[in-house]
Coordinates of C-alpha atoms and ligand atoms in Angstrom, one line a residue:
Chain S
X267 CA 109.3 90.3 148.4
X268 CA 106.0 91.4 147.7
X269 CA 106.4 94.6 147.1
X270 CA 109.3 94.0 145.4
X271 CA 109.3 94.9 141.3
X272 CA 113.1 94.1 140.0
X273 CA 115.5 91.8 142.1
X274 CA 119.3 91.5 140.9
X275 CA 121.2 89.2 142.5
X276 CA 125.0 88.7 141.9
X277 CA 124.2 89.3 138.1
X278 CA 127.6 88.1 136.0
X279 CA 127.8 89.3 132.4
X280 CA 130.6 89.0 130.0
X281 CA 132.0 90.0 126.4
X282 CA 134.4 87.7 124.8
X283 CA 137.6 88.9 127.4
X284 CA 135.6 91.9 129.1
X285 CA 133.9 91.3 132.1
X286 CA 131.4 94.0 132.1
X287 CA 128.9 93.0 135.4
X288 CA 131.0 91.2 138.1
X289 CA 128.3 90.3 140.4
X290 CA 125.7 93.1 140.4
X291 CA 122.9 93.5 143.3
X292 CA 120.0 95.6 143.6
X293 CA 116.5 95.7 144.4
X294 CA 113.8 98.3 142.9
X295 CA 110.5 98.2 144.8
X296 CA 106.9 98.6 143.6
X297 CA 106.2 102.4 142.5
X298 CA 109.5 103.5 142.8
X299 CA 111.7 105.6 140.7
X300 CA 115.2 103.8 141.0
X301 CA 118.6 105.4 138.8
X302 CA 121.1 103.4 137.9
X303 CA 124.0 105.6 137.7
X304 CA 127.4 105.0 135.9
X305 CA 129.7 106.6 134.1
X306 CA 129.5 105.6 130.2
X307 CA 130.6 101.9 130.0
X308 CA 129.7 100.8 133.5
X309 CA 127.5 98.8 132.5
X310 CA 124.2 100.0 132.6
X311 CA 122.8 99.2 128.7
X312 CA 123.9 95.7 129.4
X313 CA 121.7 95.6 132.4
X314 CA 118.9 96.6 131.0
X315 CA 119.6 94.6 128.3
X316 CA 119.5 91.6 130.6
X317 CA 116.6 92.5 132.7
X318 CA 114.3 93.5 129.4
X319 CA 115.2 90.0 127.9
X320 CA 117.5 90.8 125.2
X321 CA 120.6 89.8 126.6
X322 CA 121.6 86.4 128.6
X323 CA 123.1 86.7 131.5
X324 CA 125.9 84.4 132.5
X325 CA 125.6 84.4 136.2
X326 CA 123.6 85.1 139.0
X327 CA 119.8 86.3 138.7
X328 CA 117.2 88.6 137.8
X329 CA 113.8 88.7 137.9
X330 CA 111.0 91.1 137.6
X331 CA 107.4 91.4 139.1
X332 CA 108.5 88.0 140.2
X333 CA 109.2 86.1 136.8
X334 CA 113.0 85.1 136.1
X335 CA 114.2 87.1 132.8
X336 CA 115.9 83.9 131.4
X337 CA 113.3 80.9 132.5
X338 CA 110.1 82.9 131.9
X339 CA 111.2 85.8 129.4
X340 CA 107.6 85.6 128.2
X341 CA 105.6 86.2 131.4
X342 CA 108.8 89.4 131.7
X343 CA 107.9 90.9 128.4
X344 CA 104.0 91.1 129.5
X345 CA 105.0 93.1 132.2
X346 CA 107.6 95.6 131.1
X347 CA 108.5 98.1 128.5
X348 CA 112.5 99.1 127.2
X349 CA 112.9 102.6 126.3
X350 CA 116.5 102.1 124.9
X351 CA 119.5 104.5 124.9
X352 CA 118.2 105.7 121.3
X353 CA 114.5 106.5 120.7
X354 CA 113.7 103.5 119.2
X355 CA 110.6 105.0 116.8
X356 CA 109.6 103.6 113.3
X357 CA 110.8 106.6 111.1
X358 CA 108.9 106.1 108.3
X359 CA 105.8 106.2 109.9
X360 CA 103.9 108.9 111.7
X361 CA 103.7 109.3 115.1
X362 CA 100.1 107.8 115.6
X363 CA 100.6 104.9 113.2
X364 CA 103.9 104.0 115.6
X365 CA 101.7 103.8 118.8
X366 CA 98.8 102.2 117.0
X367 CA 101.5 99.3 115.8
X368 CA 102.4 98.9 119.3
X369 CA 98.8 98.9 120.4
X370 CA 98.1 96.5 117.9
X371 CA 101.3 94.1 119.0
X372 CA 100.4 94.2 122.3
X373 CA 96.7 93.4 121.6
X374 CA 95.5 96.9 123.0
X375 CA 91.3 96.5 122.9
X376 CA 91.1 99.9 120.9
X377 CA 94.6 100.8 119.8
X378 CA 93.5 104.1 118.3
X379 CA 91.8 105.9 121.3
X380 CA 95.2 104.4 122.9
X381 CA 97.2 106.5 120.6
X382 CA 95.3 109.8 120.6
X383 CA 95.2 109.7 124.0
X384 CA 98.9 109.1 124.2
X385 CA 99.1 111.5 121.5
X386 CA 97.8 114.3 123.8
X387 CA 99.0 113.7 126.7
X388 CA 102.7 113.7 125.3
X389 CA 101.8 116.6 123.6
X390 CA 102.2 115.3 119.9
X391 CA 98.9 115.8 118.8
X392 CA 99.5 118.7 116.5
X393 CA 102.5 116.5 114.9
X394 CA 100.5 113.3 115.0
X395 CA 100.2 112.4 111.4
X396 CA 103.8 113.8 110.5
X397 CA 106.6 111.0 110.0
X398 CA 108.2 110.5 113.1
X399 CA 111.8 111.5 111.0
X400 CA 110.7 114.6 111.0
X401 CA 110.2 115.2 114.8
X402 CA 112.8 117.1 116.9
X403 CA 114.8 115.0 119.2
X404 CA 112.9 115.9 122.4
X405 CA 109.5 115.0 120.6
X406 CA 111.1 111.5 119.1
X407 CA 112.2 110.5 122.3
X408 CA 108.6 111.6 123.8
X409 CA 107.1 109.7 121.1
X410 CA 109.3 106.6 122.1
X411 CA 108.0 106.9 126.0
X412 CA 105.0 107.2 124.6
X413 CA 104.9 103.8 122.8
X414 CA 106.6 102.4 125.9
X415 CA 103.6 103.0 128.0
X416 CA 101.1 101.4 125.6
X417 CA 99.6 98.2 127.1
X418 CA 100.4 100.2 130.7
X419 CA 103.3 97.7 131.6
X420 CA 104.0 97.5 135.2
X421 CA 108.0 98.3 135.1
X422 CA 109.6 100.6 132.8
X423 CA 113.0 100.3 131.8
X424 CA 114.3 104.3 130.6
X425 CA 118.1 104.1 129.5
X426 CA 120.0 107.4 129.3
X427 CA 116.4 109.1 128.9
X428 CA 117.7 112.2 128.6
X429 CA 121.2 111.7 127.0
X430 CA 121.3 114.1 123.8
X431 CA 118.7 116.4 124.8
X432 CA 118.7 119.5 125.0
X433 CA 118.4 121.8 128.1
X434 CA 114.3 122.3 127.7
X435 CA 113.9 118.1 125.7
X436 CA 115.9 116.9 129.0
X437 CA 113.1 118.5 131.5
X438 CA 110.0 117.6 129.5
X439 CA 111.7 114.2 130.1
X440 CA 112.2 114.9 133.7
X441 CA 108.4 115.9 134.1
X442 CA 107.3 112.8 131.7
X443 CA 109.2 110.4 134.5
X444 CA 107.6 111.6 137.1
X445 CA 104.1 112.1 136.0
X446 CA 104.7 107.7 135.1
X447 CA 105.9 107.1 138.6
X448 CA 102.9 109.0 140.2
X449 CA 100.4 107.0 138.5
X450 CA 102.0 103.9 140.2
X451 CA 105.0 102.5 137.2
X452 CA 107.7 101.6 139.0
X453 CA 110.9 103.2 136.8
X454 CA 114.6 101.6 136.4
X455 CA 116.5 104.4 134.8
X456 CA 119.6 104.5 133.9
X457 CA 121.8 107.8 133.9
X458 CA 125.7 109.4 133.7
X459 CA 124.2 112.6 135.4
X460 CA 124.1 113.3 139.2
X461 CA 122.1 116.1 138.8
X462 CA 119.4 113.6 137.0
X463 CA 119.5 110.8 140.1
X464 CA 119.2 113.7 142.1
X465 CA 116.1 115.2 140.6
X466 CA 114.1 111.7 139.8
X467 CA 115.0 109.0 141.7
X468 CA 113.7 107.8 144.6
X469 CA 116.7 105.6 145.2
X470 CA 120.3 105.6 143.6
X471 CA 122.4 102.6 142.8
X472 CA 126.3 104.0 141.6
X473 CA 127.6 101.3 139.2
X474 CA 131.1 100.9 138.8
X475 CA 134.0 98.6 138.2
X476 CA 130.9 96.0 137.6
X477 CA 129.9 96.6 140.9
X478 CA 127.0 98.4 142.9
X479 CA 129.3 100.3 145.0
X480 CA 126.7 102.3 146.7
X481 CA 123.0 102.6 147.0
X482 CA 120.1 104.1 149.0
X483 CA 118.0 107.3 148.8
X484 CA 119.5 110.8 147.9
X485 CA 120.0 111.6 151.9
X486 CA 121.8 107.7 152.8
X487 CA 124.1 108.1 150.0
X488 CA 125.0 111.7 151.5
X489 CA 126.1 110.5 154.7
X490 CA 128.5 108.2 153.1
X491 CA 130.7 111.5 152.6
X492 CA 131.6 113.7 154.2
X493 CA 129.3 116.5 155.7
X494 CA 129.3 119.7 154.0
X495 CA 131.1 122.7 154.8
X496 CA 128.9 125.9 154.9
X497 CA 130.2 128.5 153.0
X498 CA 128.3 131.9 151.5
X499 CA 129.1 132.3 148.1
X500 CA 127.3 134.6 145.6
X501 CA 124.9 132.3 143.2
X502 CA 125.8 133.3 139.7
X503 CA 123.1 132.1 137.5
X504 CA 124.3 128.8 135.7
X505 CA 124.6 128.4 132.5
X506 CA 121.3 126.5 132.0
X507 CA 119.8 129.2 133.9
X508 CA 120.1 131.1 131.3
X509 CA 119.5 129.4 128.6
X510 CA 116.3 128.7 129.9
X511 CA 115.7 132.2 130.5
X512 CA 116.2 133.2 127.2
X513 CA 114.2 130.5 125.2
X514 CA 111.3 130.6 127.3
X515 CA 110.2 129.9 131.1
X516 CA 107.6 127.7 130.4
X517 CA 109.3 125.4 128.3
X518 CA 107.4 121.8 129.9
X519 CA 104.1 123.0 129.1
X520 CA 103.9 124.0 125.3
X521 CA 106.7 122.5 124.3
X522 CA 105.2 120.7 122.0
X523 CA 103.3 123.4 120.3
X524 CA 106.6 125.2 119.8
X525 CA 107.9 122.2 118.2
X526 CA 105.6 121.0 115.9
X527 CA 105.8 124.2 113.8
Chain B
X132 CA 96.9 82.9 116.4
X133 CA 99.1 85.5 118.1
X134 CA 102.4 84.4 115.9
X135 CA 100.2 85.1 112.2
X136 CA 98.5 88.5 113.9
X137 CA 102.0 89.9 114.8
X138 CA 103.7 89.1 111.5
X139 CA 100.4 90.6 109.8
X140 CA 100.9 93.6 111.8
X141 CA 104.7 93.9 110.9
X142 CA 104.2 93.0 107.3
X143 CA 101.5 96.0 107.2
X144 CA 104.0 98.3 108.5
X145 CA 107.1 97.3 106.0
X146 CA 104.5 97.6 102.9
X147 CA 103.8 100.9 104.1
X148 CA 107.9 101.8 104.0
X149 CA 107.2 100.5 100.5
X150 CA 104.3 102.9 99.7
X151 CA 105.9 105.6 101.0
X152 CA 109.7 105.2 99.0
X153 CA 109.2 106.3 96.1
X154 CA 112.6 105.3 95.0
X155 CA 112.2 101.7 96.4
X156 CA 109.4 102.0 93.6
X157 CA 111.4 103.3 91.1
X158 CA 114.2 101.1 91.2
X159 CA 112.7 98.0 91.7
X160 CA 110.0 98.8 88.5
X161 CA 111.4 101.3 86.7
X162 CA 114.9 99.8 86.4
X163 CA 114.0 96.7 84.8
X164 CA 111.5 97.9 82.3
X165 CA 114.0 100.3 81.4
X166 CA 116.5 97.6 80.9
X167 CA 113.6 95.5 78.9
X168 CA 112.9 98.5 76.5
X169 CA 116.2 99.1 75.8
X170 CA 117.0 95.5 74.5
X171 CA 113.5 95.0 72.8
X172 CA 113.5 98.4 71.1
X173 CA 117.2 99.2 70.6
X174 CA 119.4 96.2 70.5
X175 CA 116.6 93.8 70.2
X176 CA 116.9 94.0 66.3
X177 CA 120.2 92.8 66.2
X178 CA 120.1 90.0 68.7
X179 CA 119.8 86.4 67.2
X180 CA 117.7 84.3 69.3
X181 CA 116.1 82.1 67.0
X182 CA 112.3 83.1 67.9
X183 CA 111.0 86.2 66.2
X184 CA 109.5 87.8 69.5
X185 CA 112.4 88.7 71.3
X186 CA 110.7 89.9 74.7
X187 CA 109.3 86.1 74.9
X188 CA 112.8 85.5 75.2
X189 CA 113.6 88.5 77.6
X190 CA 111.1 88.5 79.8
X191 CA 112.5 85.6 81.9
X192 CA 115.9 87.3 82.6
X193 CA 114.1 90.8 83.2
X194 CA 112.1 89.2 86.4
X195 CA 115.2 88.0 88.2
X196 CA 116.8 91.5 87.7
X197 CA 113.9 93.0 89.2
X198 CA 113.9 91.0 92.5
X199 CA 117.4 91.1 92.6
X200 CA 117.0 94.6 92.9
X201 CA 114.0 94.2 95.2
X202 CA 116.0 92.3 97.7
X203 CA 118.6 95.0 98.2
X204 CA 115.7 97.0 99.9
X205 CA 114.7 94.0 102.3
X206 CA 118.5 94.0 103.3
X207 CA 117.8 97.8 104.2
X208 CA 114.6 97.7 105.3
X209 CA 116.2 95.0 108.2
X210 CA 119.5 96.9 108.6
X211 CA 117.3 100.0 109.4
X212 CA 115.4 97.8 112.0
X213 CA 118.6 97.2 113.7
X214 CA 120.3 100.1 113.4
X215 CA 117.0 102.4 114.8
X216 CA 116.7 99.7 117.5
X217 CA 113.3 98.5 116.3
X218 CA 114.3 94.5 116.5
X219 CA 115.2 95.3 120.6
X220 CA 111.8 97.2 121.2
X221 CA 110.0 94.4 118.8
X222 CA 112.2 91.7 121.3
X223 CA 111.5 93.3 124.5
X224 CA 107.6 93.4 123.7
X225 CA 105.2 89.9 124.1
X226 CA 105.4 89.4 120.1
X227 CA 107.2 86.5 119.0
X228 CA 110.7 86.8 117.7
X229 CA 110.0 85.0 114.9
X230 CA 107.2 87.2 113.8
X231 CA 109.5 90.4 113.7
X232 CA 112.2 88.6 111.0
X233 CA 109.2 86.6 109.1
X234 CA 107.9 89.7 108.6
X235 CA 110.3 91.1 106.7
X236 CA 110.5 87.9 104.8
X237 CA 107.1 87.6 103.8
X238 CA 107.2 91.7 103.0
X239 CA 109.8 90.8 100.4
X240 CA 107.7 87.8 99.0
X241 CA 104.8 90.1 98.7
X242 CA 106.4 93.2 97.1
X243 CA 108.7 91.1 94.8
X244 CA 105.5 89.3 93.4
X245 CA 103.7 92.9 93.0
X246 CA 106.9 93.6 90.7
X247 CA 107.0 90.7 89.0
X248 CA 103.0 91.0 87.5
X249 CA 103.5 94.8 87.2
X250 CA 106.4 93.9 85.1
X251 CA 104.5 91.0 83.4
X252 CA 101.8 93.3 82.8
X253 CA 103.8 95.7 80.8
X254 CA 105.9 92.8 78.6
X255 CA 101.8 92.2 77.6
X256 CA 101.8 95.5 75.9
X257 CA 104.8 95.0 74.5
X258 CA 104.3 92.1 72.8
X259 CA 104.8 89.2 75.3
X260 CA 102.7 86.3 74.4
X261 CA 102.3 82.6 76.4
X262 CA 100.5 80.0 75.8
X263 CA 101.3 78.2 79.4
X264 CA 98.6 77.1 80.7
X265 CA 97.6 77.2 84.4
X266 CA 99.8 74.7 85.7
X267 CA 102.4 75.7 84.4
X268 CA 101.9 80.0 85.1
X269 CA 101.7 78.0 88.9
X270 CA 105.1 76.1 88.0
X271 CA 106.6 79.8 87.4
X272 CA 105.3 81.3 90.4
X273 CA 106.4 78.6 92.7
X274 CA 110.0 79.1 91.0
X275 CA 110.3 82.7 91.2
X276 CA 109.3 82.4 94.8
X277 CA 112.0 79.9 96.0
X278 CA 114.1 82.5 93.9
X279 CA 112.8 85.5 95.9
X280 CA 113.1 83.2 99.0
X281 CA 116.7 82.4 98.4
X282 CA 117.9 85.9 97.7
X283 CA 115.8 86.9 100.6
X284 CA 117.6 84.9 103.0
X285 CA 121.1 86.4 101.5
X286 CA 119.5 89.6 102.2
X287 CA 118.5 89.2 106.0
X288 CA 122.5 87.8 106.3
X289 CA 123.7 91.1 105.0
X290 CA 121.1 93.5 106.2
X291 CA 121.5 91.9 109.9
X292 CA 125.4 92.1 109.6
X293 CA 125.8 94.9 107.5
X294 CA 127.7 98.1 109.7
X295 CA 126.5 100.8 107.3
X296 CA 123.6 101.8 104.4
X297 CA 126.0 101.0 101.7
X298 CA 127.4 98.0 102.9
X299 CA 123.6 96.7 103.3
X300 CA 122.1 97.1 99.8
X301 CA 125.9 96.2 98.2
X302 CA 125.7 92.6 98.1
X303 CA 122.8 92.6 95.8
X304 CA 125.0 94.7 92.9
X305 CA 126.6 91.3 91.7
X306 CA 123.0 89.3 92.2
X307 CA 122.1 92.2 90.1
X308 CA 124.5 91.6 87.3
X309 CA 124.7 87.9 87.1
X310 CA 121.9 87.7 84.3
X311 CA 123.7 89.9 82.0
X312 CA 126.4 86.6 82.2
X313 CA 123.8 84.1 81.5
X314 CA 121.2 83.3 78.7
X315 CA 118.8 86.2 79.6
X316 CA 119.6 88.2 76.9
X317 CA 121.3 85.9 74.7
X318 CA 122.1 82.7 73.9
X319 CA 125.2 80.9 75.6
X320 CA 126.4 79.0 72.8
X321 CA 128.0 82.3 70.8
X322 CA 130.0 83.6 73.9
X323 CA 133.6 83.0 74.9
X324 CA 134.8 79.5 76.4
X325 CA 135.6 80.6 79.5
X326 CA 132.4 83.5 79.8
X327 CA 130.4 80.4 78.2
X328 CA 131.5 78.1 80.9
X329 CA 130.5 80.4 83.7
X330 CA 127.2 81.5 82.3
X331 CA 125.9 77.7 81.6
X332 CA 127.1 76.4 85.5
X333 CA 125.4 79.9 87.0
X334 CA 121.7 79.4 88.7
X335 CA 120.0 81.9 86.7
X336 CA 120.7 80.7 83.1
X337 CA 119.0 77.0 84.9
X338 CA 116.2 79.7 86.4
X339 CA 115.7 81.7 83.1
X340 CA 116.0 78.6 80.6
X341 CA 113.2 76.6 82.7
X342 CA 110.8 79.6 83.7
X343 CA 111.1 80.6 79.6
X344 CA 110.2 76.9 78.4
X345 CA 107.5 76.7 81.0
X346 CA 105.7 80.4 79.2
X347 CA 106.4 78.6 76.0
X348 CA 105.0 75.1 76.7
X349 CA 108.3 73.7 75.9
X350 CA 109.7 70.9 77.4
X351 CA 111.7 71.6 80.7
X352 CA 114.1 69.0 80.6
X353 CA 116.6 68.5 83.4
X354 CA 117.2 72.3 83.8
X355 CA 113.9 72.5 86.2
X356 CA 115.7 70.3 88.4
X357 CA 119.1 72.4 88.4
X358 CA 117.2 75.2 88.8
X359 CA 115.5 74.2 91.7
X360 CA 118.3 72.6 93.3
X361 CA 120.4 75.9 93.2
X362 CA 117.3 77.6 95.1
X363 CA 116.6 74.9 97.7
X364 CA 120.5 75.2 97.9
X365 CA 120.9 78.7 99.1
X366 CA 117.4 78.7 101.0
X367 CA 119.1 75.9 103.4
X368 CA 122.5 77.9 103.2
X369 CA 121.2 80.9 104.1
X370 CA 118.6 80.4 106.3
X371 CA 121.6 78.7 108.3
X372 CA 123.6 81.6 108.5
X373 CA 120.6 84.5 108.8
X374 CA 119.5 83.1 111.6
X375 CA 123.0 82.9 113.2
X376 CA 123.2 86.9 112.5
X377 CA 119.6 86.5 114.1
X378 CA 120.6 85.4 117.1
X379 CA 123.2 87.5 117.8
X380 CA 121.6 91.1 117.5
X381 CA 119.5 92.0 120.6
Ligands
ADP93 N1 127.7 93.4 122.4 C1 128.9 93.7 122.9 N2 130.0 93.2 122.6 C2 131.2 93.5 123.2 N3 131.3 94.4 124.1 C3 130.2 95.0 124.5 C4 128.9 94.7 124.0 N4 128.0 95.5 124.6 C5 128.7 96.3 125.5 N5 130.0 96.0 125.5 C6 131.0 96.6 126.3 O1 130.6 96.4 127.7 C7 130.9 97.6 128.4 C8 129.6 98.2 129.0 O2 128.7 98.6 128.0 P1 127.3 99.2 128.3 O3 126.5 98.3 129.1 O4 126.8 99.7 127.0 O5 127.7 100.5 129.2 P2 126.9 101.8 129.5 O6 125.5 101.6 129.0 O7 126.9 101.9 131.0 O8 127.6 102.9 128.9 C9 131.5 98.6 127.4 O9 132.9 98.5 127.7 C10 131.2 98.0 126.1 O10 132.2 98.3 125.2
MG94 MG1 124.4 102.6 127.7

């Protein structure tokens, strides 16, 4: 229990005649990268939904660094941050004015050295005071992590981080993730990519048919099938390969420089 | 207090949107200035309203039209909210719910009073005179705020429910044009029966007739209570339904 972050249990959720969750369970420990993976319309939004307190459930529960989402939603919020399935950033206003609002909502002592040290360490710095419209999709949705780990929440909730991203926005994501988890956030992210579980997570949970139907680390889930065959095949280079070959090998590190231009 | 700091916080950021849309600005100001030199300058000659300074008797009619047109934008400024996911990241944080929607509430009060001196301001150089005195500039303040109010509430229903840009901002078009059926411009008793009928039994001929006597230090009559009861009307009315579409986004 103690060392326990998230705990599901037999979490019911419903729209009008859809039953969307039919009794979900899953546990996410302290520290831990944990995927949530499901094919688009499993259900994974309206989990996190439920578990960031947006949504009611209506059965079974949920509770996080040991508050209940429904009976102590408040004492849940203090502790957690939603990075939704779309960057959720203030358009309008430049990307240091969005973490310094969220700085100043969560009562952040000094919300501006928050959000220039944000600012640099997501590499934004150079498109700092530039309207957050005007930002690539890779830098939005680093800009919307960003403001997610203002007030350094305990649990962060990433849905479909990388969904829409391109090859090179998609890794600067990956690295983002787990620079969070080293420094101790325990992550719940949600993903329709193997590859993605594969790379990130610590632990896997499959969600489908409203159901966990699987869940453990990379190697437990393995064993579940069958063992592989060996075969030699000649590696062609995949598609990504390349592509990552021809816009640049170093594409996590200045990124951002490349960007802002 | 923690609720009063967030909605300061979150009215901060909307007046900022403001700042920074120049054609928020441009409708909202330019638009009915526009529509108040036109009729001064170019029909105002041939309009009979019995006083001989015709923006006195314009000026009224003009200041709905601009927060009319001001509440379109706090439909999209709340339909943008939703749409870009804001109200679920403001929901999922420790701020108070109802800091995020008063918020945009108050942002509407505030920017629709900025219009309404600005445009008071410029009536003054064309010729607008009052001689209210201080109770009574109070007595029109409080009305056009329940009036702001009201529409506001309209405008959280149809910027919370709204599925697109257009379908946001479209409800204010007939708010818009109600005062050209009303006595804003002119007088009721010359139009048509049936036009006549509707323009007397609408709120803003009430709204105009009392905020006009009130600048004139005439008396107000029963229409002050008509008018009011039209805006206390849709403030319950709306309110009841805004916070419906409230509840149900995330
Ligand atoms: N607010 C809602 N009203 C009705 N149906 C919904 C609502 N939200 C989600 N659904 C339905 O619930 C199912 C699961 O949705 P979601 O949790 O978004 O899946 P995922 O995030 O895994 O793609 C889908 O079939 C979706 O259409
Ligand atoms: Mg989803």
């Amino acid at each position: 229990m103690a060392d326990s972050a998230i705990q599901v249990n037999d979490l019911r959720k419903s729209f009008k005649a859809t039953q969307v969750l039919k009794g979900v369970d899953f546990e996410v420990r302290r520290g831990e990268i944990f995927a949530l993976l499901g094919s688009n319309g499993a259900g994974k939004t309206t989990t996190i939904n439920i578990l960031s307190t947006l949504l009611k459930p209506d059965g079974g529960s949920a509770s996080v660094c040991g508050f209940n989402v429904v009976r102590q939603a408040e004492k849940v919020r203090e502790r957690i941050s939603l990075t939704g399935q779309f960057a959720a950033v203030d358009g309008i206003l430049t990307g240091r004015e969005n973490l310094v609002l969220i700085a100043k909502l969560r009562g952040v002592a000094n919300a501006h050295k928050t959000a220039d040290m944000l600012l640099s360490r997501f590499g934004l710095r150079d498109a700092a005071n530039r309207r957050a419209d005007s930002y690539s999709g890779g830098m939005a949705r680093r800009l919307d992590i960003a403001m997610s780990l203002v007030g350094t929440p305990a649990v962060i909730f990433l849905d479909e981080p990388t969904t829409g991203l391109d090859p090179e926005g998609r890794l600067e994501v990956w690295k983002t993730v787990k620079e969070l988890a080293d420094g101790g956030t325990t992550i719940l992210l949600t993903t329709q990519y193997l590859d993605e579980a594969e790379q990130l997570a610590d632990r896997i949970a499959v969600l489908h048919g409203g159901k966990i139907i699987a869940s453990g680390t990379l190697d437990e889930l393995k064993k579940l099938f069958p063992p592989a065959k060996v075969e030699y095949v000649e590696k062609q280079p995949s598609l990504e390969d390349i592509f990552l070959a021809i816009v640049g090998q170093n594409a996590g590190q200045n990124a951002g420089q490349r960007e802002s231009k | 207090m923690k609720v009063l700091h967030d909605t300061g916080v979150l009215l901060g950021r909307s007046m900022r949107h403001i700042l920074r849309s120049p054609d928020t600005i441009i409708t909202v100001l330019i638009t009915p200035v526009a529509i108040m030199l036109l009729f001064v300058y170019v029909f105002g000659g041939a309009i009979r309203v019995g006083t001989s300074n015709y923006v006195n008797y314009l000026l009224p009619g003009i200041l709905l039209i601009a927060i009319a047109s001001g509440i379109a934008y706090t439909a999209l400024r709340l339909f943008t909210d939703k749409q870009r996911g804001l109200f679920a990241r403001f929901h999922s944080m420790p701020v108070a719910r109802s800091s995020v929607l008063w918020a945009h509430v108050a942002t509407s009060l505030v920017s629709n009073g900025i219009s309404v001196v600005v445009i008071i301001l410029v009536a003054l150089l064309m010729g607008f005179r009052s001689s209210a005195g201080v109770v009574a500039w109070l007595d029109v303040a409080g009305i056009l705020a329940l009036f702001t109010l009201a529409l506001t509430w309209l405008a959280v229903i149809a910027g919370l429910s709204a599925k697109s840009v257009e379908g946001a901002s479209a409800f204010s078009y007939p708010l818009i044009f109600l005062p050209f059926i009303s006595s804003a411009f002119v007088p009721t008793a010359n139009m048509p029966a049936v036009v006549r009928a509707f323009a007397e039994n609408q709120p803003v001929t009430a709204i105009v007739d009392t905020v006009r006597s009130l600048l004139n230090s005439a008396p107000v009559g029963n229409e002050i209570w008509i008018a009011l009861a039209w805006c206390v009307g849709i403030i319950v009315v709306a309110y009841f339904f805004a916070m419906r579409a409230y509840r149900q986004i995330a």
